[in-house]
N, C-alpha and C. Protein backbone atom coordinates (compact mmCIF):
# COMPACT_ATOMS: atom_id res chain seq x y z
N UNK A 1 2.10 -13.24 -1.84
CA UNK A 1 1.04 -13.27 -2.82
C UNK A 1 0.22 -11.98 -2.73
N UNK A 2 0.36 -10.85 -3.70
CA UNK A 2 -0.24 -9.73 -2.94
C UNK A 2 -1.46 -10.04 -4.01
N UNK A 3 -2.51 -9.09 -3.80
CA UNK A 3 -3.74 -9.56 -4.13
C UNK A 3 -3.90 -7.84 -4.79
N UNK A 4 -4.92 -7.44 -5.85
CA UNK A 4 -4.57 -6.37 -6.55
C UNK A 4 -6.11 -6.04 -7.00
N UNK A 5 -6.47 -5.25 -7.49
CA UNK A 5 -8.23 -4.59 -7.96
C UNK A 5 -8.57 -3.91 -7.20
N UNK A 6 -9.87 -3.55 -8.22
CA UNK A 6 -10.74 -2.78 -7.68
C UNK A 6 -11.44 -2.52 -6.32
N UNK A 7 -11.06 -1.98 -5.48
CA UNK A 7 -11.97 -1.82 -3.85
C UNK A 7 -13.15 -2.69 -3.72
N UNK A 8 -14.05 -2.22 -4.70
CA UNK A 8 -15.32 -3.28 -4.63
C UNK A 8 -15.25 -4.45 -5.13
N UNK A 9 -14.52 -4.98 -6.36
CA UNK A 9 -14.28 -5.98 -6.75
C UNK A 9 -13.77 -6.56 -5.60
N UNK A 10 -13.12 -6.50 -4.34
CA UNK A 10 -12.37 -6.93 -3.28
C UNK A 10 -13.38 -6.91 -2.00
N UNK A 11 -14.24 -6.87 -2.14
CA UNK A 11 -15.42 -6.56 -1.15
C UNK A 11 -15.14 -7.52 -0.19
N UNK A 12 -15.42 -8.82 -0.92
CA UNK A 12 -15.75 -10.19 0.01
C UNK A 12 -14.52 -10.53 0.58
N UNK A 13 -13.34 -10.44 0.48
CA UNK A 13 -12.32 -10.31 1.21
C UNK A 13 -12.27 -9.37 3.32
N UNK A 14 -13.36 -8.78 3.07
CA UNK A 14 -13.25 -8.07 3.96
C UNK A 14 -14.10 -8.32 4.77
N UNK A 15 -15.22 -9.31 4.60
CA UNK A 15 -16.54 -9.67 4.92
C UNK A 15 -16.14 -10.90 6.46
N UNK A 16 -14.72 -11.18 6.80
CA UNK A 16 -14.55 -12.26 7.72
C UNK A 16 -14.29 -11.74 9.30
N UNK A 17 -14.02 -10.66 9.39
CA UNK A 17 -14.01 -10.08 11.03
C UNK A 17 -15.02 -8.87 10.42
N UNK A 18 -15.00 -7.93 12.03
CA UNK A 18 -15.80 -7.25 11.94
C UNK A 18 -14.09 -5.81 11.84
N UNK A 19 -12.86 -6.61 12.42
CA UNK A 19 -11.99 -5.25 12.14
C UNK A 19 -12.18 -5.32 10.16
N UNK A 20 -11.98 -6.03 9.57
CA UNK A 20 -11.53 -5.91 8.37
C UNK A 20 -12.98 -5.56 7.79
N UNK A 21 -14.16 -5.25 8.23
CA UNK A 21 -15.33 -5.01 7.91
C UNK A 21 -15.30 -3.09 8.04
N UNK A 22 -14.48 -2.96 9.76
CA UNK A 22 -14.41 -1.56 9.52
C UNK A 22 -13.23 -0.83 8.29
N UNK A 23 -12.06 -1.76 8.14
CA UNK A 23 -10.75 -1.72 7.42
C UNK A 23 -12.10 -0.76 6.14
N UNK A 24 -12.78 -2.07 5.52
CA UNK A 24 -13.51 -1.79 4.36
C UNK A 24 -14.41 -0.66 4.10
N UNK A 25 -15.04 -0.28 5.23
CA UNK A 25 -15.63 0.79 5.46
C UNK A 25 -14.36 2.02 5.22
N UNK A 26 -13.70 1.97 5.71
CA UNK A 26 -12.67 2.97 6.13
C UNK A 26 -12.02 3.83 4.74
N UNK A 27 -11.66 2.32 4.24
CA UNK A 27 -10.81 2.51 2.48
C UNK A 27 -12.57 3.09 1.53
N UNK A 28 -14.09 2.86 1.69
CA UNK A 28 -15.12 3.37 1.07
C UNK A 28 -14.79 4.79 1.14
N UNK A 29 -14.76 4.86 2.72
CA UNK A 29 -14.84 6.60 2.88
C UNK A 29 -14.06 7.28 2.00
N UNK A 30 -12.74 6.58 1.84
CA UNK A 30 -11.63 7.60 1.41
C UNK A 30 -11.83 7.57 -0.56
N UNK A 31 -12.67 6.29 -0.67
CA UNK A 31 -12.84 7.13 -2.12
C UNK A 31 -14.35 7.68 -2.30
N UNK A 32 -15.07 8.32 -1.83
CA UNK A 32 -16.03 9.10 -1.24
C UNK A 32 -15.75 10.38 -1.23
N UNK A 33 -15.63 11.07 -2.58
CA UNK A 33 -15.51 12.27 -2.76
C UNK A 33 -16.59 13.59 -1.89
N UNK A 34 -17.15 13.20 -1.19
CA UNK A 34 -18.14 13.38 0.07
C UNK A 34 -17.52 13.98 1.59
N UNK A 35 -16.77 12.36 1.47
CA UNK A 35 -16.77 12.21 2.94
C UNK A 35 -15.11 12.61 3.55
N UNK A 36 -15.52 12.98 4.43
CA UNK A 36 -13.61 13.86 5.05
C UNK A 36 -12.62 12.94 5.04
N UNK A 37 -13.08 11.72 5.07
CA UNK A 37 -11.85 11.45 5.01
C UNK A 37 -11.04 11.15 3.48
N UNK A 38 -11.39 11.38 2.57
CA UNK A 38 -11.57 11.64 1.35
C UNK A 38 -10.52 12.66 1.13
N UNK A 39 -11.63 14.05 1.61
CA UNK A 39 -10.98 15.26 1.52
C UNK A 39 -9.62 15.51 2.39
N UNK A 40 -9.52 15.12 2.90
CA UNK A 40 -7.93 15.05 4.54
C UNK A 40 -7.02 14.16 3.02
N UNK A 41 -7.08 13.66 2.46
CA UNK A 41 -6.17 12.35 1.33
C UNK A 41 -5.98 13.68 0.37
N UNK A 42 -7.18 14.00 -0.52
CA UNK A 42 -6.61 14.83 -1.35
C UNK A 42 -6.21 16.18 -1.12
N UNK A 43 -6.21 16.61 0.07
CA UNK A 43 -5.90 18.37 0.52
C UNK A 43 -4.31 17.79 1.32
N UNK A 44 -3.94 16.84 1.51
CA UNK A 44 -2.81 16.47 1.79
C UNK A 44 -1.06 17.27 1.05
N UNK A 45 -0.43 17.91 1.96
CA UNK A 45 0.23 18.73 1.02
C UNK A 45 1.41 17.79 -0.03
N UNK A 46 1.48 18.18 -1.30
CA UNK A 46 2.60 17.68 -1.91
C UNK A 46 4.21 17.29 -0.58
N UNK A 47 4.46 15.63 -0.84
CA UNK A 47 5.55 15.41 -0.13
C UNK A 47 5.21 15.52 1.53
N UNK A 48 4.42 15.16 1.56
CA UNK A 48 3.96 15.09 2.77
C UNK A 48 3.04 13.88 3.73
N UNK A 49 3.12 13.18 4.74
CA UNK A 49 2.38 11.96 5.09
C UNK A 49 1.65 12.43 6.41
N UNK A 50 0.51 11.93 6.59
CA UNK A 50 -0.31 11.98 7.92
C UNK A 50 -0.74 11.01 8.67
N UNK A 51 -0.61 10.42 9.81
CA UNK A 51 -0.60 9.28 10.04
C UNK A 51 -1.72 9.04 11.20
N UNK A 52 -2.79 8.25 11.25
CA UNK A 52 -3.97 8.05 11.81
C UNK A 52 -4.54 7.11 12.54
N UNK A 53 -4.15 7.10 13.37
CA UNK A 53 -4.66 5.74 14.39
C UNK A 53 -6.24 5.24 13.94
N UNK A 54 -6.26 4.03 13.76
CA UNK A 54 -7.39 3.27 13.48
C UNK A 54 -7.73 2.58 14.89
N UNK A 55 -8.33 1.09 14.67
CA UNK A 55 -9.02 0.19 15.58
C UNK A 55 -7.97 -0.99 15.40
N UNK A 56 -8.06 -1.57 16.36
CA UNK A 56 -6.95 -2.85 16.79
C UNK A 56 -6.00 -2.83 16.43
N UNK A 57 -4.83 -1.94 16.71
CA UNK A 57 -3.22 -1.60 16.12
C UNK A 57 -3.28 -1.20 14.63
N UNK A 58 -4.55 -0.86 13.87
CA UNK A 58 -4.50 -0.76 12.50
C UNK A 58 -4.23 0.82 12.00
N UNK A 59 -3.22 1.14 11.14
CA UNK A 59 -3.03 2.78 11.50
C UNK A 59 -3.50 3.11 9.99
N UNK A 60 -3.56 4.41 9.17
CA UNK A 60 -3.33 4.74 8.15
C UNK A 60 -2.20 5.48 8.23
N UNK A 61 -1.62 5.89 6.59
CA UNK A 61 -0.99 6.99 6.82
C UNK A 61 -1.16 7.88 5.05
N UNK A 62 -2.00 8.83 4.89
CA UNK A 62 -2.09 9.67 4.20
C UNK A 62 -0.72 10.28 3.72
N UNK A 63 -0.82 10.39 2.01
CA UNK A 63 0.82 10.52 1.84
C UNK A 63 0.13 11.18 -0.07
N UNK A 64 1.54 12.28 -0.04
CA UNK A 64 0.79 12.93 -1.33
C UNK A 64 2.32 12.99 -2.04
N UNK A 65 2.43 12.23 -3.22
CA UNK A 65 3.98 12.47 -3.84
C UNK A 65 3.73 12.52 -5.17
N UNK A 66 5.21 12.84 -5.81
CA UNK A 66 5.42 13.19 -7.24
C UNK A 66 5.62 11.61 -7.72
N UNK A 67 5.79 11.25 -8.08
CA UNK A 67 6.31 9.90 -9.26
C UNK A 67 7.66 9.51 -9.02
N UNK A 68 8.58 8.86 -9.16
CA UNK A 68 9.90 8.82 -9.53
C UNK A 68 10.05 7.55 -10.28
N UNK A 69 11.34 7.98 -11.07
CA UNK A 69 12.06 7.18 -11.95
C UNK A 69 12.34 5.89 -11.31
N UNK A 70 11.76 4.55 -11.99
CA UNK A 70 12.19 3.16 -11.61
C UNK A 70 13.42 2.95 -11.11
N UNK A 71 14.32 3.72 -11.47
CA UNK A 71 15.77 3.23 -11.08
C UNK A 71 16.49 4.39 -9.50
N UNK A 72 14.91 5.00 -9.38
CA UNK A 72 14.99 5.34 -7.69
C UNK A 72 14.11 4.67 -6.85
N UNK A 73 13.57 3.08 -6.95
CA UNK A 73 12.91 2.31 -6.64
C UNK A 73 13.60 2.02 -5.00
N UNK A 74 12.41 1.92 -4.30
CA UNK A 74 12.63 1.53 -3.00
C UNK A 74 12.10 0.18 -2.67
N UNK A 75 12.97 -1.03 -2.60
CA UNK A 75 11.90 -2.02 -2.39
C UNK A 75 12.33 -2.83 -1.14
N UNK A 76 10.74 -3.05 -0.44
CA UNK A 76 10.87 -2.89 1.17
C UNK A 76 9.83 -4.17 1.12
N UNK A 77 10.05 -5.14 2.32
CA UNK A 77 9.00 -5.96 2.73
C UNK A 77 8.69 -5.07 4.05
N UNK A 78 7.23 -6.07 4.87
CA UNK A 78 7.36 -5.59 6.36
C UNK A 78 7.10 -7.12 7.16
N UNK A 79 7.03 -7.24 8.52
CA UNK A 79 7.17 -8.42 8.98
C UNK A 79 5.98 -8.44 10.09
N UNK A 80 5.53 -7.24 10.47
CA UNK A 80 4.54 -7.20 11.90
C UNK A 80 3.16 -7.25 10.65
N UNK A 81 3.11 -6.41 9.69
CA UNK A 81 2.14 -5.34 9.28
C UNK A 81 1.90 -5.50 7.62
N UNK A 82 0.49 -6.31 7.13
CA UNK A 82 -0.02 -6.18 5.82
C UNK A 82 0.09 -4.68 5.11
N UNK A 83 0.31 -4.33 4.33
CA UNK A 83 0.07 -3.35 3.38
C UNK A 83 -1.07 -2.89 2.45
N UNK A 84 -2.02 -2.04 2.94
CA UNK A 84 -3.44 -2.20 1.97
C UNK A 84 -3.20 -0.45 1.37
N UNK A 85 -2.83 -0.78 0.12
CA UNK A 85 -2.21 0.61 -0.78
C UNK A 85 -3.43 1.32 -1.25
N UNK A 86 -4.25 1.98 -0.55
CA UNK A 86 -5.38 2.62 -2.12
C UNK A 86 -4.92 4.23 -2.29
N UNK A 87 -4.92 3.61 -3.97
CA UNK A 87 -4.59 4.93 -4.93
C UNK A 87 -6.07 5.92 -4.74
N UNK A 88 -6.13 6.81 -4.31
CA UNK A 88 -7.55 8.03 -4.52
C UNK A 88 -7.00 8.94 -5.47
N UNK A 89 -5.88 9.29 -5.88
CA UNK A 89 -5.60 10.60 -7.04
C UNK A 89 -4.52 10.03 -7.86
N UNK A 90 -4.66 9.69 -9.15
CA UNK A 90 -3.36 9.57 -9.63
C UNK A 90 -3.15 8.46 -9.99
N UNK A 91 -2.15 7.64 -10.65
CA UNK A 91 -1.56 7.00 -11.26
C UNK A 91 -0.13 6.68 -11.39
N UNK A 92 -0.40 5.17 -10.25
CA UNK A 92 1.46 4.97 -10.15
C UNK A 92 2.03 3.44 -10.29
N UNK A 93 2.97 3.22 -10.83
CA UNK A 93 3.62 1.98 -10.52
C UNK A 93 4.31 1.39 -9.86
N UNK A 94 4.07 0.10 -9.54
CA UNK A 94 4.52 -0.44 -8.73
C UNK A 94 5.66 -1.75 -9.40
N UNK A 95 6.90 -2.27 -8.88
CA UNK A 95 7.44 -3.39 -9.09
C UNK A 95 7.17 -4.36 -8.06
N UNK A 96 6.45 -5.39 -7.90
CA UNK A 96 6.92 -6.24 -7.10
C UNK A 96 7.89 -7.86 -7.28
N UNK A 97 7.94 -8.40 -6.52
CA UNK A 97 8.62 -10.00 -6.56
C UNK A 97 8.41 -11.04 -5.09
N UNK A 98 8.75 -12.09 -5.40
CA UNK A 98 9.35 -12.68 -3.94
C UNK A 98 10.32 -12.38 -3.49
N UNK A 99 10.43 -11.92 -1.86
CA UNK A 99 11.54 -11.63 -1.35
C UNK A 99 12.84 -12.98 -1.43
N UNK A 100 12.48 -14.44 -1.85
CA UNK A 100 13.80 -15.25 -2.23
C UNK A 100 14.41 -14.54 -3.31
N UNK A 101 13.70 -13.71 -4.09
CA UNK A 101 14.48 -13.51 -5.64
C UNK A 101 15.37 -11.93 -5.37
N UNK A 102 15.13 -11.33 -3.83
CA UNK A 102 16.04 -10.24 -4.13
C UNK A 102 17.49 -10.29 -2.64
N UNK A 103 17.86 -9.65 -2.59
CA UNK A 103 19.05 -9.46 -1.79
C UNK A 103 18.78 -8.53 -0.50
N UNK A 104 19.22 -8.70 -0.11
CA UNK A 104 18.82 -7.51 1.57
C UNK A 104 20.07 -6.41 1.50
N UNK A 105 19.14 -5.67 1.68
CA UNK A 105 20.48 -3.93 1.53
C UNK A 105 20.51 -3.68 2.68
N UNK A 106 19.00 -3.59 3.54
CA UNK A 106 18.60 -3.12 4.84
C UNK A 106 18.26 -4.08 5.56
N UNK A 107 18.71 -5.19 6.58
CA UNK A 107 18.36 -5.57 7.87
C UNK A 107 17.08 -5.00 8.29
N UNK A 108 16.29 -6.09 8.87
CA UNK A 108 14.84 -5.62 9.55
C UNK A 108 15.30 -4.44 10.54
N UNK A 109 14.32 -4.00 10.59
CA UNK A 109 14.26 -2.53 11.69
C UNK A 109 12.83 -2.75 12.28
N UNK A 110 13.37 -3.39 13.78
CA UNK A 110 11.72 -3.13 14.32
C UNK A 110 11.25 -2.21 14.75
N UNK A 111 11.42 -0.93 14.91
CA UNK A 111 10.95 0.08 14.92
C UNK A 111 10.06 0.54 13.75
N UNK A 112 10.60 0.50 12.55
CA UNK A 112 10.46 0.75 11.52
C UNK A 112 9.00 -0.39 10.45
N UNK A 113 9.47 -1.26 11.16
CA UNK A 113 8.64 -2.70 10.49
C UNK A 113 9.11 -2.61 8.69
N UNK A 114 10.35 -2.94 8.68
CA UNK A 114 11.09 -2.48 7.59
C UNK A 114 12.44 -3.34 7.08
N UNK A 115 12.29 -3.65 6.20
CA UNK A 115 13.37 -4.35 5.76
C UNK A 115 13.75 -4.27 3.79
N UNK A 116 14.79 -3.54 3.77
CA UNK A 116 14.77 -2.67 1.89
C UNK A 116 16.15 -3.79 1.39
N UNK A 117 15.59 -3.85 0.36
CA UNK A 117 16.28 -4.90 -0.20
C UNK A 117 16.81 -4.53 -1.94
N UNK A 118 17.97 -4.64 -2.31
CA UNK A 118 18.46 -4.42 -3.64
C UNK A 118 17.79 -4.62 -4.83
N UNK A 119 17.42 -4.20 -5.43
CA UNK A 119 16.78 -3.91 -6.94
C UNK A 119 16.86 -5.55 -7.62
N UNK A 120 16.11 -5.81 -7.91
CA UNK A 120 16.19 -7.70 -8.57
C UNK A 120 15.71 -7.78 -10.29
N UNK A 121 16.30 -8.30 -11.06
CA UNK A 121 15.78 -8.30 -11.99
C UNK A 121 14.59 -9.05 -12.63
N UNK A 122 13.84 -9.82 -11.34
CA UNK A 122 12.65 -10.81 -11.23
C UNK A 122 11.67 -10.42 -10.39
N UNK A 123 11.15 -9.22 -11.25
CA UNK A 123 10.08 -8.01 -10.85
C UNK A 123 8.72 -8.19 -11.55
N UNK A 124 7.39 -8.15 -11.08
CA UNK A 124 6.23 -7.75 -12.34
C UNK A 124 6.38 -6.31 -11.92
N UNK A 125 5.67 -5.83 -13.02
CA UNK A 125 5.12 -3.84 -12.80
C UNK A 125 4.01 -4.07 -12.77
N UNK A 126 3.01 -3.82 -11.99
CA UNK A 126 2.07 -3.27 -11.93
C UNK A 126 1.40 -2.10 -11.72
N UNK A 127 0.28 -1.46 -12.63
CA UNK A 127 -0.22 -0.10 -12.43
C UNK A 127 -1.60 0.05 -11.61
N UNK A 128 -1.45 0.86 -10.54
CA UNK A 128 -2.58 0.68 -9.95
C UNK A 128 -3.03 2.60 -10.18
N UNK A 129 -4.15 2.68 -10.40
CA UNK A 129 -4.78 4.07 -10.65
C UNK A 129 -6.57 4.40 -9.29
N UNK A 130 -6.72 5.33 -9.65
CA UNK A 130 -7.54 5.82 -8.58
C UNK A 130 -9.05 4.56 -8.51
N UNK A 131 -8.79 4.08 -7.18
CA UNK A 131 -10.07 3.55 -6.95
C UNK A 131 -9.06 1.73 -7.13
N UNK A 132 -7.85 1.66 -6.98
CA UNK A 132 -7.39 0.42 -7.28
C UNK A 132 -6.75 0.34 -5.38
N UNK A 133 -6.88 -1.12 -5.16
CA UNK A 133 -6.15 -1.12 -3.89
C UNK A 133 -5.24 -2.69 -4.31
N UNK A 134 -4.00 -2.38 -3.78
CA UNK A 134 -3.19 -3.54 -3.49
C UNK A 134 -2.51 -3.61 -1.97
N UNK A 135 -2.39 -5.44 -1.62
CA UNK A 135 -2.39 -5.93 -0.65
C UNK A 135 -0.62 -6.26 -0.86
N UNK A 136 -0.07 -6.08 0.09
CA UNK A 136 0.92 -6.40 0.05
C UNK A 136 1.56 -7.14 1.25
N UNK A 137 1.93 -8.34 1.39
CA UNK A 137 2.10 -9.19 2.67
C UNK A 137 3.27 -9.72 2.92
N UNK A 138 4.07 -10.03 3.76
CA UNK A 138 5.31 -10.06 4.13
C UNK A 138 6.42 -11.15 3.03
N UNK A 139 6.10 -11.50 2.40
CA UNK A 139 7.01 -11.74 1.28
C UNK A 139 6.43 -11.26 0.10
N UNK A 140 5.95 -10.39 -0.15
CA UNK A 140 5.57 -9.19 -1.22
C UNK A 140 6.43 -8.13 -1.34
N UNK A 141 7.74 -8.43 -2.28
CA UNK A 141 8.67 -6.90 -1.75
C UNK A 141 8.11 -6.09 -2.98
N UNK A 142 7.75 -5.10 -2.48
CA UNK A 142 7.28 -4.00 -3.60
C UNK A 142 7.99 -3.07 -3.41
N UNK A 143 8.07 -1.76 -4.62
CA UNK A 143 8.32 -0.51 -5.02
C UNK A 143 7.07 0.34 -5.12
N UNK A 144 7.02 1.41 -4.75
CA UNK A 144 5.79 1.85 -5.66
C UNK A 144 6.28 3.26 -5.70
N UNK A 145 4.91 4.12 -6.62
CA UNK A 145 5.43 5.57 -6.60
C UNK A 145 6.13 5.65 -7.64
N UNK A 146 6.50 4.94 -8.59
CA UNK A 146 6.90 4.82 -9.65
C UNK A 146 6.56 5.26 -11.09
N UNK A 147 7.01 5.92 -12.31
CA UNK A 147 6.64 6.89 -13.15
C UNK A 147 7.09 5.61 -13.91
N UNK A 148 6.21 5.24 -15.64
CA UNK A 148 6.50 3.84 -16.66
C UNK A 148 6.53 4.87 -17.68
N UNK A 149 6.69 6.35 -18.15
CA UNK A 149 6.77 6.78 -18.84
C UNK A 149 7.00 8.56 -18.67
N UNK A 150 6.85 9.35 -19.50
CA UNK A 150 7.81 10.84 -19.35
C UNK A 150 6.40 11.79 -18.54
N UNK A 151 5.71 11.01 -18.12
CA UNK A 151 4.43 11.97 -17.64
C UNK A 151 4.91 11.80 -15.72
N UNK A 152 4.59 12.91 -14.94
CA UNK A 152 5.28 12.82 -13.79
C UNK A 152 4.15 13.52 -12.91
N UNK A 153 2.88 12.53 -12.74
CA UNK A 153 1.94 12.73 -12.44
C UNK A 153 1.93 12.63 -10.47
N UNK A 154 1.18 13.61 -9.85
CA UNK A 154 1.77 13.47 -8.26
C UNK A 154 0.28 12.22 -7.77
N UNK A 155 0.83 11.75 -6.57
CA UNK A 155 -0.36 10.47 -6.27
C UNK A 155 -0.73 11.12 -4.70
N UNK A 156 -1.57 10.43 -4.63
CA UNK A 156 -2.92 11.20 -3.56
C UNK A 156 -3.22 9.50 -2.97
N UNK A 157 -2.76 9.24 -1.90
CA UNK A 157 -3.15 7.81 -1.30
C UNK A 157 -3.44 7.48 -0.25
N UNK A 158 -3.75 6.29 0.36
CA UNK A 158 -3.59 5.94 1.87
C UNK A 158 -3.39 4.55 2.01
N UNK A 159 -2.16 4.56 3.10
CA UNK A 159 -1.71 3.57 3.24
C UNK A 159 -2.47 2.42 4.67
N UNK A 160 -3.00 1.37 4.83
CA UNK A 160 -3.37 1.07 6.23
C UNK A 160 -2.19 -0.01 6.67
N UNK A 161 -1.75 0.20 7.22
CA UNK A 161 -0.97 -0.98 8.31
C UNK A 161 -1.76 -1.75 8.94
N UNK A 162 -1.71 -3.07 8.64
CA UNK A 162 -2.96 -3.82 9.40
C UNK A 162 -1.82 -4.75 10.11
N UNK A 163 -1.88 -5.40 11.60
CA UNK A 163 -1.53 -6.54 11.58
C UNK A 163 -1.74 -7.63 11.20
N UNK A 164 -0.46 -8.68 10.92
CA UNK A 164 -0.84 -9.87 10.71
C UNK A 164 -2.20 -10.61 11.07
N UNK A 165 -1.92 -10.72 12.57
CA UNK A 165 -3.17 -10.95 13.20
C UNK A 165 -4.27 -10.99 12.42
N UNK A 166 -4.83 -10.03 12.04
CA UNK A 166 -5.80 -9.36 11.73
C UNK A 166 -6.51 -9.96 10.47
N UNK A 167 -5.64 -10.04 9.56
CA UNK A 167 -5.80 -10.56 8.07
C UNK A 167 -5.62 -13.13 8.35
N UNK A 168 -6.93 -13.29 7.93
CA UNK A 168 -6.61 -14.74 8.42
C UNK A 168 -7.28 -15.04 6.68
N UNK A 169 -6.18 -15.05 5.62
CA UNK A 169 -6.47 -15.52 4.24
C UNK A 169 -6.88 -17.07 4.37
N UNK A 170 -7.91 -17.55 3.63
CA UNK A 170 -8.26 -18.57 3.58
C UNK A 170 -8.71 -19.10 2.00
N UNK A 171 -7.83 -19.28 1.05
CA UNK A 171 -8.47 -19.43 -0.11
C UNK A 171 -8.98 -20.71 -0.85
């Protein structure tokens, strides 16, 4: 069930530990045209990722790419580690589904916290643009990085790896 909006619209989500209180703080800074960690996201070189130790196993990883064509879609669950996507530059799409509705290409990799699975035809698209964050949780297989039309705009993001642990949804 990945969960999708605006950073602040998502506030109260973050309000139940004090890690997911810093998580929230963390993802402010980075759209904080101000604050460095902001600037470290968008001075990030084209094709390139930076990866940042956080608080309680929680990492980022700063990542600056071009777009690609849907039908170079990568779609990956993870099994240790939530996915908290925020877009800061740019405009990209995403496919997701339930992992029952697709096929496994790639076997888990625990090293990796990785498991890529064959293209399914029981996908939504979703567009997430600057200042949008999506949650993505272990039966959330997504794509992202994805171009929905002839414009091939590059994205400016940061990714946090949170553990399971960490995230205790209660709705």
């Amino acid at each position: 069930m990945a969960i999708i909006g605006k950073l602040h619209s998502l506030e109260h989500l973050f309000q139940k530990t004090d890690d997911l209180k810093y998580l929230y703080e963390y993802l402010q800074n980075a759209t904080n045209p101000n604050h460095s960690t902001h600037q470290a996201i968008i001075n990030t070189p084209l094709k390139t990722e930076n990866k940042i130790d956080l608080i309680s196993g929680m990492f980022a990883i700063i990542q600056s790419y071009p777009l690609k064509n849907p039908d170079d879609a990568f779609y990956e669950t993870h099994i240790k580690y939530i996915d908290f996507q925020l877009v800061i530059k740019g405009v990209e799409f995403f496919e997701i589904g339930d992992k029952t509705d697709f096929e496994i290409k790639t076997p888990y990799n625990e090293e990796k916290d990785l498991i890529i699975y064959k293209k399914s035809l029981k996908t939504s698209k979703l567009r997430l643009h600057e200042g949008m964050l999506g949650i993505f949780f272990d039966t959330d297989v997504h794509a992202g990085g994805l171009s929905m039309d002839e414009t091939q705009e590059n994205v400016s993001k940061v990714v946090i790896k949170v553990p399971k642990s960490i995230v205790k949804l209660k709705l």
